[in-house]
Amino acid sequence: MVITDEKTFRDVEKEGFRRYSRALRPEFSIPSRVTISRDCLALFEAEKQKLKRVIKTQRVCLTTDTWSSNQNLNYMCLTAHWIDNEWILHKRILNLCTIANHKGETIGQAIEGCLKGWGIHKIFTITVDNASTNDSAIKYIVRRSKNTGGTVLKHEFLHLRCSAHILNLILQEGMKELDDSVIKIRNVVRYVRSSPARLLIFKRCIEMEEIKFKGLVGLDVETRWNSTYVMLRAAEQFEKAFARMTDEDSKYLGYFNGEGKKKNKLLGPPMDDDFDKARCLLKFLELFYMVTLKFSSTLSITSNLFFHELIALQDEMVHLSSSDDAMLRDKSIRMMSKFMKYWVNVENLNPLLYVAVVLDPRYKLRYVKYCFEDLYNEAHAKQLTNNVEKVLNRLYDQYLVDSGSSGKEKGVVSEGGSDSTTSFVGAEKDPAKLRQLRFARAMEEKDSSGGKSECAKYLAEPCEKLKDEFDILLWWKVNSSIYPILAQVARDVLAVPMSTVASESTFSTSGRIVDPSRTSLAPIMVEALVCTQNWLRSKPLINDSEAVPLDALSDPNEDQANGNVLIFLSYFLTLTTFHFEVANHFPFLPDFLDSSPFILTEDDGLIIDA
């Protein structure tokens, strides 16, 4: 209750909770708030150890962000994302720790310390927002860990910028200068929300106009374009109600003409053409709003969506840049400059965002090539396509070496001519062993696939049919036996989060926990409450090292088998005895009871006879 429902420790000592507990179970001994806080820390440590056993074997993608609480403390949140061996996407908050300041070196050192505490050595990407301090933090991590085991291509593709944050910067550029129609609607929304009496009149106007929309207007935050979109989307539903306000509220027009306490005139009220312009702007903003929602998802795969949305946004802005509507044309031109700065120059983008599309069996490299040819000249499109394919092959080669260096290479003929397993542990440090490993792998692939690598086979196969409900993780789970090495690449690439929302949303929870009445909470307790809540609410973890082998299940020991027989006989005798008791007590039951698969239980319920 304290963790999952964010209750205070003192709630267990309040009279209402005590009465409720005594009514449910009078003999229950209600613990004190000190005991509850101690139990929360104990649960935090227990759950942390469970997670630690699982996550230390995984290659993880990270998101991180910082926050200043009302305790005047700086917090850093570190969140891990990975896909397990059952192809289930997981997200776990690892740490919510205090940091001295928001400098890049400080953040980098904090991330390094957290990873060491968890025993994590395999990092694939770190997604951060566009702040310059994060660039310094990533450089620090690269410098300190690029030569350690478990890194991929020496962290060449470690840094990933938050796509939702970049999209927000692009939209802010376009929304700097708002059209007068938007300002008029904002003013009228501010008017109806400024007092209960005005809101009551507005609700009466809604009833008179028989508007079926269930929501209500809310004032936007001027610096957040998405809140302006939500405000306009609700306001245009109540156009007729706003028009009726002129007749129902005598102070309505005076508010805009500077009468009463406000002496300054305001733009408004909005007329029909203002709402028409608002609807036009809504169509423009809707695409960006939906893309932001897709990028911000934390419970589904997002890396394979980026390329599709990038192309759609670029097409839309190019189209609107030559629009007849002056408002949309001006906004699109301003936004296009930001868009080109961050996304149009594909050389500046993390190549993993393109590889993720290639690893989607519905599109593969053909779709990437098709889009490049549609946007660029033939030579440039061919170069970009080759670059994407080259990155995929480099990743594949890296994972090929890693899989062999773990001692799992099979089928290598030994000097005596027999089939044996050769260990290549330490191959990355021994050039001779590394060459032998590559040769063995190459021969194995040549024998099994006519000389084609898994990458070549995958790209040569036809694309899957386009379906609305396509589970990409399920596809890779089913086909991982066909592409064992490439599947490892897909597991890591598809786990890459496109935004830092997973870490930013943690601060919403932290803000509720560290409210003004609980500012005295110690940082370790804040971390324990936030992290444990996330762990308890998340999907259960599967620890492969603790899984029971199939042969153990199919070949139980003799004592266990004998015990199972005794349990079955006891259960059978109990059912038989009870069956005859039922027949004696209920002589009116039909004869088919003897052969029926159902029996009566003591509480008069029906169960299926085993």
XYZ file of C-alpha atoms in Angstrom:
610
model
C 0.000 0.000 0.000
C 2.732 2.459 0.976
C 4.798 1.582 -2.105
C 2.248 0.818 -4.804
C -0.390 3.373 -3.737
C 2.121 6.030 -2.622
C 0.714 6.356 0.884
C 2.681 7.974 3.703
C 4.208 5.908 6.480
C 2.012 7.769 8.967
C -1.159 6.451 7.277
C -0.827 3.144 9.137
C -1.166 5.022 12.435
C -4.253 7.024 11.451
C -7.529 6.219 13.151
C -9.424 5.485 9.951
C -6.934 2.854 8.794
C -6.831 1.258 12.251
C -10.622 0.982 12.400
C -10.696 -0.486 8.915
C -8.011 -3.066 9.796
C -9.727 -4.052 13.052
C -13.043 -4.497 11.231
C -11.414 -6.815 8.703
C -9.377 -8.788 11.206
C -9.437 -7.799 14.868
C -6.418 -9.957 15.791
C -4.211 -8.218 13.205
C -1.405 -6.292 14.883
C -0.950 -3.009 13.052
C 2.767 -2.147 12.679
C 4.162 1.293 13.413
C 5.400 3.674 10.745
C 8.984 2.886 11.772
C 8.399 -0.808 11.143
C 6.731 -0.052 7.796
C 9.652 2.095 6.641
C 12.081 -0.640 7.671
C 10.030 -3.242 5.800
C 10.014 -1.047 2.669
C 13.800 -0.881 2.689
C 14.013 -4.643 3.238
C 11.656 -5.274 0.322
C 13.697 -2.877 -1.822
C 16.895 -4.810 -1.102
C 15.236 -8.184 -1.729
C 13.765 -7.086 -5.062
C 17.063 -5.468 -6.020
C 18.919 -8.742 -5.554
C 16.371 -10.560 -7.733
C 16.776 -7.984 -10.485
C 20.552 -7.969 -10.121
C 20.774 -11.707 -10.774
C 18.874 -11.288 -14.026
C 20.173 -8.017 -15.414
C 23.884 -8.707 -15.005
C 23.640 -11.260 -17.837
C 21.811 -8.904 -20.211
C 23.016 -6.289 -22.658
C 20.941 -3.228 -21.767
C 19.918 0.047 -23.342
C 19.813 2.970 -20.918
C 17.870 6.196 -20.579
C 18.775 8.870 -18.076
C 17.631 12.313 -16.990
C 18.067 14.672 -14.047
C 15.625 16.434 -11.746
C 15.728 18.986 -8.929
C 13.292 18.144 -6.115
C 11.629 20.464 -3.644
C 14.215 19.207 -1.148
C 16.805 21.282 -3.064
C 18.490 18.052 -4.093
C 19.566 17.028 -7.597
C 18.454 13.537 -8.606
C 19.519 11.410 -11.539
C 17.319 8.591 -12.814
C 18.834 5.648 -14.688
C 16.468 3.241 -16.458
C 17.380 -0.008 -18.225
C 15.601 -1.496 -21.245
C 16.232 -4.962 -22.628
C 14.594 -7.916 -24.358
C 15.060 -11.221 -22.546
C 15.585 -14.693 -23.990
C 11.819 -15.169 -24.201
C 11.623 -12.040 -26.372
C 9.771 -9.993 -23.765
C 10.581 -6.279 -23.511
C 11.453 -5.119 -20.008
C 11.921 -1.690 -18.465
C 13.326 -1.233 -14.964
C 14.365 1.838 -13.009
C 17.835 1.024 -11.742
C 18.652 4.081 -9.687
C 17.235 7.368 -8.486
C 20.337 8.772 -6.861
C 21.471 12.233 -5.825
C 24.183 14.046 -7.768
C 26.196 17.113 -6.815
C 25.362 19.111 -9.958
C 24.184 18.803 -13.559
C 27.645 18.896 -15.153
C 28.438 16.284 -17.788
C 31.393 14.803 -15.939
C 29.308 14.462 -12.768
C 26.476 12.718 -14.624
C 28.945 10.401 -16.361
C 30.574 9.421 -13.080
C 27.165 8.800 -11.520
C 26.148 6.514 -14.401
C 29.446 4.655 -14.142
C 28.969 4.156 -10.393
C 25.414 2.891 -10.818
C 26.439 0.383 -13.479
C 29.266 -0.940 -11.319
C 26.866 -1.321 -8.411
C 24.584 -3.469 -10.553
C 27.433 -5.439 -12.115
C 26.384 -4.331 -15.601
C 29.157 -4.415 -18.191
C 27.173 -4.773 -21.416
C 25.737 -1.444 -22.587
C 24.281 -1.008 -26.056
C 22.957 2.571 -26.133
C 22.268 5.500 -23.825
C 19.336 7.741 -24.774
C 19.566 11.300 -23.457
C 18.000 14.651 -24.251
C 19.717 17.343 -26.305
C 21.481 19.161 -23.451
C 25.196 19.760 -24.017
C 26.004 18.342 -20.579
C 24.711 14.960 -21.746
C 27.189 15.021 -24.632
C 29.981 15.340 -22.080
C 28.488 12.543 -19.971
C 28.384 10.173 -22.962
C 31.980 11.027 -23.888
C 33.004 10.188 -20.321
C 31.267 6.795 -20.452
C 32.813 6.009 -23.851
C 36.250 6.978 -22.619
C 35.990 4.839 -19.495
C 34.367 1.701 -20.881
C 34.956 1.403 -24.644
C 37.734 -1.150 -24.176
C 35.985 -3.285 -21.571
C 34.349 -6.608 -22.361
C 30.779 -6.555 -23.584
C 30.992 -3.316 -25.556
C 29.740 -3.253 -29.149
C 32.105 -1.696 -31.708
C 33.793 0.305 -28.938
C 30.590 2.259 -28.197
C 30.554 3.791 -31.670
C 26.754 3.917 -31.595
C 26.288 4.435 -27.857
C 24.872 7.982 -27.994
C 21.228 8.326 -28.990
C 19.366 11.620 -28.786
C 15.809 11.662 -27.451
C 13.546 11.864 -30.512
C 10.614 13.232 -28.525
C 12.810 16.065 -27.240
C 14.036 16.933 -30.745
C 10.474 16.850 -32.044
C 9.518 19.244 -29.264
C 12.296 21.653 -30.302
C 11.088 21.549 -33.906
C 7.491 22.275 -32.915
C 8.500 25.060 -30.523
C 10.222 26.780 -33.420
C 6.987 26.687 -35.404
C 4.788 27.742 -32.479
C 6.864 30.742 -31.394
C 4.541 33.166 -33.100
C 0.957 32.091 -32.626
C -1.795 33.153 -34.933
C -4.336 35.616 -33.471
C -7.019 32.931 -33.768
C -5.161 30.697 -31.304
C -4.711 33.594 -28.881
C -8.435 34.401 -29.052
C -9.333 30.801 -28.209
C -6.824 30.762 -25.371
C -8.359 33.961 -23.951
C -11.892 32.609 -24.078
C -10.807 29.363 -22.390
C -9.078 31.412 -19.703
C -12.319 33.350 -19.206
C -14.595 30.330 -18.675
C -12.041 28.675 -16.365
C -11.381 31.817 -14.296
C -14.295 31.355 -11.872
C -16.857 28.708 -10.876
C -19.749 31.010 -11.885
C -18.425 31.453 -15.437
C -17.765 27.748 -15.772
C -21.324 27.028 -14.628
C -22.721 29.353 -17.313
C -20.516 27.669 -19.898
C -21.790 24.233 -18.876
C -25.341 25.506 -19.221
C -24.539 26.678 -22.746
C -23.189 23.209 -23.544
C -26.467 21.658 -22.409
C -28.526 24.140 -24.456
C -26.529 23.361 -27.596
C -26.806 19.615 -26.862
C -23.098 19.034 -27.312
C -22.299 15.366 -26.708
C -18.553 15.770 -26.195
C -17.761 14.447 -22.703
C -14.606 16.439 -22.030
C -14.160 20.033 -20.974
C -11.830 22.825 -22.027
C -8.576 23.325 -20.172
C -6.007 26.107 -20.379
C -2.747 25.245 -22.077
C 0.833 25.871 -20.993
C 2.116 28.436 -23.486
C 5.596 26.920 -23.690
C 4.285 23.414 -24.454
C 2.889 22.970 -27.931
C 1.266 19.631 -27.084
C -0.862 21.258 -24.388
C -1.906 23.910 -26.940
C -2.944 21.080 -29.256
C -5.043 19.467 -26.499
C -6.670 22.833 -25.674
C -7.585 23.525 -29.323
C -8.859 19.991 -29.835
C -11.282 20.386 -26.920
C -12.211 24.031 -27.650
C -13.291 23.404 -31.256
C -15.861 20.908 -29.952
C -17.551 23.744 -28.021
C -17.675 26.370 -30.762
C -21.468 26.741 -30.473
C -21.299 26.954 -26.663
C -18.770 29.800 -26.863
C -21.056 31.619 -29.339
C -24.002 31.292 -26.947
C -21.946 32.809 -24.099
C -22.584 36.233 -25.697
C -26.286 35.947 -24.832
C -26.023 34.024 -21.556
C -23.239 35.992 -19.829
C -23.554 39.774 -19.633
C -19.856 40.197 -18.733
C -18.565 38.032 -21.561
C -17.919 40.711 -24.191
C -16.800 43.253 -21.595
C -13.949 40.926 -20.563
C -12.368 41.310 -24.020
C -13.134 45.045 -24.348
C -11.186 45.948 -21.195
C -14.185 46.561 -18.939
C -14.165 45.778 -15.220
C -10.925 45.089 -13.336
C -8.970 44.356 -16.510
C -8.401 47.672 -18.297
C -6.410 46.178 -21.176
C -8.235 44.933 -24.227
C -7.785 41.292 -25.135
C -8.078 39.521 -28.444
C -11.433 37.796 -28.678
C -13.913 36.380 -28.511
C -13.209 33.883 -31.325
C -15.509 33.873 -34.336
C -16.284 31.224 -36.954
C -13.199 31.938 -39.065
C -11.005 31.669 -35.943
C -12.254 28.146 -35.282
C -11.743 27.279 -38.950
C -8.093 28.324 -38.654
C -7.811 26.371 -35.409
C -9.075 23.217 -37.136
C -6.541 23.718 -39.894
C -3.759 24.044 -37.332
C -5.061 20.970 -35.488
C -4.628 18.823 -38.580
C -1.068 20.091 -38.834
C -0.282 19.443 -35.150
C -2.033 16.088 -34.988
C 0.668 14.325 -36.987
C 3.381 15.589 -34.636
C 1.276 14.804 -31.584
C 0.727 11.183 -32.656
C 4.407 10.757 -33.538
C 5.365 12.066 -30.101
C 3.079 9.505 -28.472
C 4.680 6.723 -30.504
C 8.207 7.828 -29.647
C 7.289 8.174 -25.973
C 5.992 4.639 -25.542
C 7.918 2.680 -22.910
C 6.027 -0.621 -23.025
C 6.408 -1.405 -26.731
C 9.115 -1.459 -29.398
C 9.828 2.022 -30.786
C 13.185 1.830 -32.587
C 11.674 0.299 -35.742
C 9.148 3.178 -35.960
C 11.590 6.056 -36.244
C 12.440 5.809 -39.945
C 8.774 5.589 -40.998
C 7.803 8.619 -38.925
C 10.865 10.576 -40.078
C 9.906 10.134 -43.717
C 6.257 11.008 -43.011
C 7.208 14.198 -41.151
C 9.597 15.276 -43.878
C 6.990 14.731 -46.600
C 4.396 16.694 -44.617
C 6.643 19.683 -43.991
C 7.840 19.814 -47.585
C 4.218 19.783 -48.713
C 3.113 22.473 -46.247
C 6.101 24.694 -47.065
C 4.364 25.473 -50.351
C 0.840 25.605 -48.926
C -1.642 28.314 -49.865
C -2.348 28.860 -46.175
C 0.079 31.576 -45.058
C -0.021 30.500 -41.414
C 0.868 26.862 -42.116
C 3.441 27.840 -44.752
C 5.321 30.167 -42.390
C 5.308 27.625 -39.564
C 6.521 24.824 -41.821
C 9.385 26.914 -43.211
C 10.580 27.830 -39.710
C 10.284 24.231 -38.528
C 12.072 22.871 -41.583
C 15.273 24.652 -40.591
C 15.292 22.842 -37.234
C 14.285 19.592 -38.868
C 17.214 19.802 -41.280
C 19.593 20.580 -38.430
C 18.774 17.436 -36.467
C 17.321 14.850 -38.850
C 17.667 15.594 -42.568
C 21.439 15.118 -42.520
C 21.395 11.322 -42.213
C 25.123 11.199 -41.532
C 24.453 12.850 -38.155
C 21.846 10.270 -37.130
C 22.625 7.138 -35.171
C 22.731 4.355 -37.835
C 20.953 1.968 -35.447
C 17.734 3.826 -36.263
C 18.010 2.578 -39.850
C 19.213 -0.883 -38.860
C 16.067 -1.262 -36.741
C 13.938 -0.902 -39.886
C 16.082 -3.435 -41.723
C 15.527 -5.891 -38.869
C 11.772 -5.523 -39.297
C 10.952 -8.510 -41.566
C 8.122 -6.563 -43.222
C 10.540 -4.000 -44.717
C 14.201 -5.063 -44.547
C 16.803 -3.179 -46.581
C 14.497 -2.879 -49.573
C 12.240 -0.355 -47.893
C 15.179 1.760 -46.747
C 16.549 1.731 -50.284
C 13.139 2.625 -51.714
C 12.771 5.639 -49.397
C 16.307 6.873 -50.048
C 15.757 6.669 -53.797
C 12.541 8.635 -53.378
C 14.307 11.412 -51.443
C 17.785 11.637 -52.976
C 19.508 11.176 -56.312
C 20.507 7.678 -57.369
C 24.181 7.898 -56.393
C 23.493 9.364 -52.958
C 20.688 6.882 -52.282
C 22.963 3.974 -53.181
C 25.695 5.278 -50.880
C 23.297 5.678 -47.954
C 21.843 2.212 -48.498
C 25.318 0.680 -48.594
C 26.223 2.488 -45.377
C 23.195 1.022 -43.576
C 24.000 -2.472 -44.835
C 27.629 -2.022 -43.793
C 26.600 -1.115 -40.231
C 24.366 -4.186 -40.043
C 27.215 -6.423 -41.230
C 29.624 -4.862 -38.734
C 27.190 -5.525 -35.912
C 26.699 -9.072 -37.116
C 30.471 -9.691 -37.263
C 30.881 -8.313 -33.742
C 28.163 -10.584 -32.342
C 29.625 -13.487 -34.303
C 32.959 -13.013 -32.564
C 31.308 -12.543 -29.165
C 29.283 -15.735 -29.504
C 32.394 -17.712 -30.386
C 34.575 -16.171 -27.708
C 32.133 -17.372 -25.056
C 33.181 -20.982 -25.706
C 30.008 -22.028 -27.541
C 31.525 -22.766 -30.954
C 30.657 -26.334 -31.931
C 31.518 -28.651 -34.747
C 35.205 -27.728 -35.139
C 37.294 -30.728 -36.137
C 40.126 -31.343 -33.734
C 43.620 -32.486 -34.647
C 42.639 -36.105 -34.104
C 39.834 -35.807 -36.627
C 36.918 -36.137 -34.182
C 34.118 -33.628 -33.707
C 34.750 -31.524 -30.593
C 33.982 -28.229 -28.981
C 36.756 -25.636 -29.193
C 37.010 -22.852 -26.656
C 37.838 -19.415 -27.984
C 37.886 -17.624 -24.663
C 40.242 -14.695 -24.972
C 40.090 -14.676 -28.764
C 39.665 -10.927 -28.786
C 43.144 -10.648 -27.230
C 44.807 -13.271 -29.457
C 44.868 -12.407 -33.197
C 45.670 -16.026 -34.133
C 42.709 -17.421 -32.198
C 40.466 -14.703 -33.578
C 41.406 -15.650 -37.135
C 40.755 -19.330 -36.341
C 37.357 -18.442 -34.925
C 36.378 -16.462 -37.996
C 37.543 -19.290 -40.235
C 35.531 -21.865 -38.285
C 32.436 -19.683 -38.416
C 32.883 -19.009 -42.117
C 33.238 -22.724 -42.875
C 30.183 -23.566 -40.803
C 28.071 -20.970 -42.596
C 29.384 -22.031 -45.991
C 28.539 -25.670 -45.323
C 25.076 -24.933 -43.965
C 23.936 -22.181 -46.334
C 25.963 -22.425 -49.501
C 28.372 -19.686 -48.444
C 25.760 -17.136 -47.384
C 25.879 -15.478 -43.972
C 22.771 -15.087 -41.822
C 22.587 -11.443 -42.896
C 22.673 -12.349 -46.566
C 20.078 -15.095 -46.089
C 17.778 -12.794 -44.116
C 17.984 -9.962 -46.630
C 17.498 -12.325 -49.563
C 14.291 -13.830 -48.152
C 10.974 -12.211 -49.197
C 9.527 -9.604 -46.853
C 6.631 -10.540 -44.609
C 3.221 -9.269 -45.652
C 2.211 -5.915 -44.208
C -0.228 -6.430 -41.353
C -1.690 -4.018 -38.815
C -1.263 -6.532 -36.017
C 2.287 -7.779 -36.486
C 4.293 -8.908 -33.474
C 7.909 -8.337 -34.428
C 9.226 -9.887 -31.212
C 7.191 -13.035 -31.797
C 8.560 -13.264 -35.349
C 12.136 -13.114 -34.133
C 11.392 -15.570 -31.342
C 10.059 -18.082 -33.879
C 12.900 -17.471 -36.355
C 15.780 -17.173 -33.884
C 16.772 -20.778 -34.611
C 17.180 -19.883 -38.301
C 19.158 -16.690 -37.614
C 20.751 -17.310 -34.176
C 23.420 -14.596 -34.404
C 21.290 -12.038 -36.231
C 18.555 -12.606 -33.652
C 20.969 -11.463 -30.937
C 21.556 -8.272 -32.908
C 17.795 -7.791 -33.309
C 17.207 -8.284 -29.581
C 19.492 -5.392 -28.723
C 18.585 -3.050 -31.581
C 14.823 -3.432 -31.070
C 15.184 -2.731 -27.343
C 16.610 0.752 -28.015
C 14.195 3.396 -26.600
C 13.543 6.440 -28.778
C 12.931 8.837 -25.893
C 13.876 9.513 -22.288
C 10.224 9.431 -21.200
C 10.886 6.289 -19.146
C 13.255 8.288 -16.934
C 11.323 11.569 -17.083
C 8.091 9.901 -15.978
C 9.927 8.674 -12.898
C 10.127 12.245 -11.709
C 6.335 12.494 -11.767
C 6.227 9.605 -9.294
C 9.065 11.156 -7.302
C 7.227 14.482 -7.177
C 4.166 12.788 -5.695
C 6.242 10.886 -3.160
C 8.389 13.882 -2.186
C 5.415 16.203 -1.767
C 5.546 19.231 0.575
C 4.485 17.084 3.536
C 7.289 14.553 2.992
C 10.326 16.654 2.134
C 12.187 15.104 5.071
C 12.415 11.715 3.349
C 16.005 10.561 3.001
C 17.245 10.141 -0.607
C 17.754 6.392 -0.063
C 14.102 6.076 1.005
C 12.931 8.058 -2.046
C 14.931 5.704 -4.258
C 13.578 2.646 -2.462
C 9.936 3.732 -2.832
C 10.210 4.771 -6.498
C 12.275 1.798 -7.677
C 10.338 -0.839 -5.745
C 7.036 0.500 -7.060
C 8.364 0.172 -10.614
C 9.681 -3.345 -10.004
C 6.476 -4.607 -8.403
C 4.306 -3.214 -11.202
C 6.482 -4.558 -14.035
C 6.357 -7.837 -15.919
C 7.864 -10.769 -14.003
C 11.487 -11.526 -14.745
C 12.777 -14.835 -16.071
C 16.170 -15.841 -14.780
C 17.540 -18.318 -17.299
C 20.200 -19.500 -14.881
C 17.497 -20.646 -12.456
C 15.352 -22.388 -15.083
C 14.806 -26.112 -14.514
C 16.418 -28.217 -17.285
C 14.073 -30.254 -19.449
C 15.903 -33.492 -18.726
C 15.389 -32.946 -15.011
C 11.673 -32.612 -15.595
C 11.456 -35.688 -17.806
C 13.591 -37.928 -15.569
C 12.610 -37.407 -11.899
C 14.397 -39.372 -9.194
C 12.855 -42.526 -7.799
C 11.935 -41.075 -4.410
C 10.016 -38.243 -6.001
C 8.219 -40.698 -8.301
C 7.225 -42.894 -5.363
C 6.024 -39.845 -3.478
C 3.843 -38.815 -6.414
C 2.280 -42.285 -6.519
C 1.450 -42.138 -2.799
C -0.076 -38.673 -3.191
C -2.209 -39.893 -6.088
C -3.408 -42.983 -4.195
C -4.283 -40.889 -1.161
C -6.168 -38.420 -3.328
C -8.004 -41.246 -5.119
C -9.052 -42.935 -1.854
C -10.293 -39.637 -0.467
C -12.418 -38.988 -3.557
C -13.788 -42.564 -3.488
C -14.753 -42.357 0.185
C -16.399 -38.996 -0.276
C -18.190 -40.277 -3.368
C -19.891 -43.034 -1.365
C -20.758 -40.557 1.404
C -22.461 -38.343 -1.140
C -24.424 -41.316 -2.486
C -25.593 -42.221 1.028
C -26.605 -38.686 1.947
C -28.226 -37.902 -1.401
C -30.104 -41.039 -2.566
C -32.120 -38.936 -5.012
C -29.089 -38.344 -7.226
C -29.331 -40.183 -10.581
C -27.399 -43.361 -11.297
C -25.162 -41.656 -13.810
C -23.275 -40.073 -10.873
C -21.127 -43.222 -10.753
C -19.809 -42.553 -14.240
C -20.027 -38.766 -14.242
C -16.804 -36.751 -14.566
C -18.143 -34.347 -11.913
C -18.268 -34.778 -8.143
C -19.796 -32.656 -5.422
C -17.506 -30.873 -3.020
C -18.311 -30.243 0.619
C -19.301 -26.670 -0.142
C -21.781 -27.919 -2.757
C -19.628 -26.806 -5.655
C -18.789 -28.834 -8.749
C -15.295 -29.795 -9.771
C -14.044 -31.977 -12.593
C -12.978 -35.393 -11.381
C -9.244 -35.887 -11.855
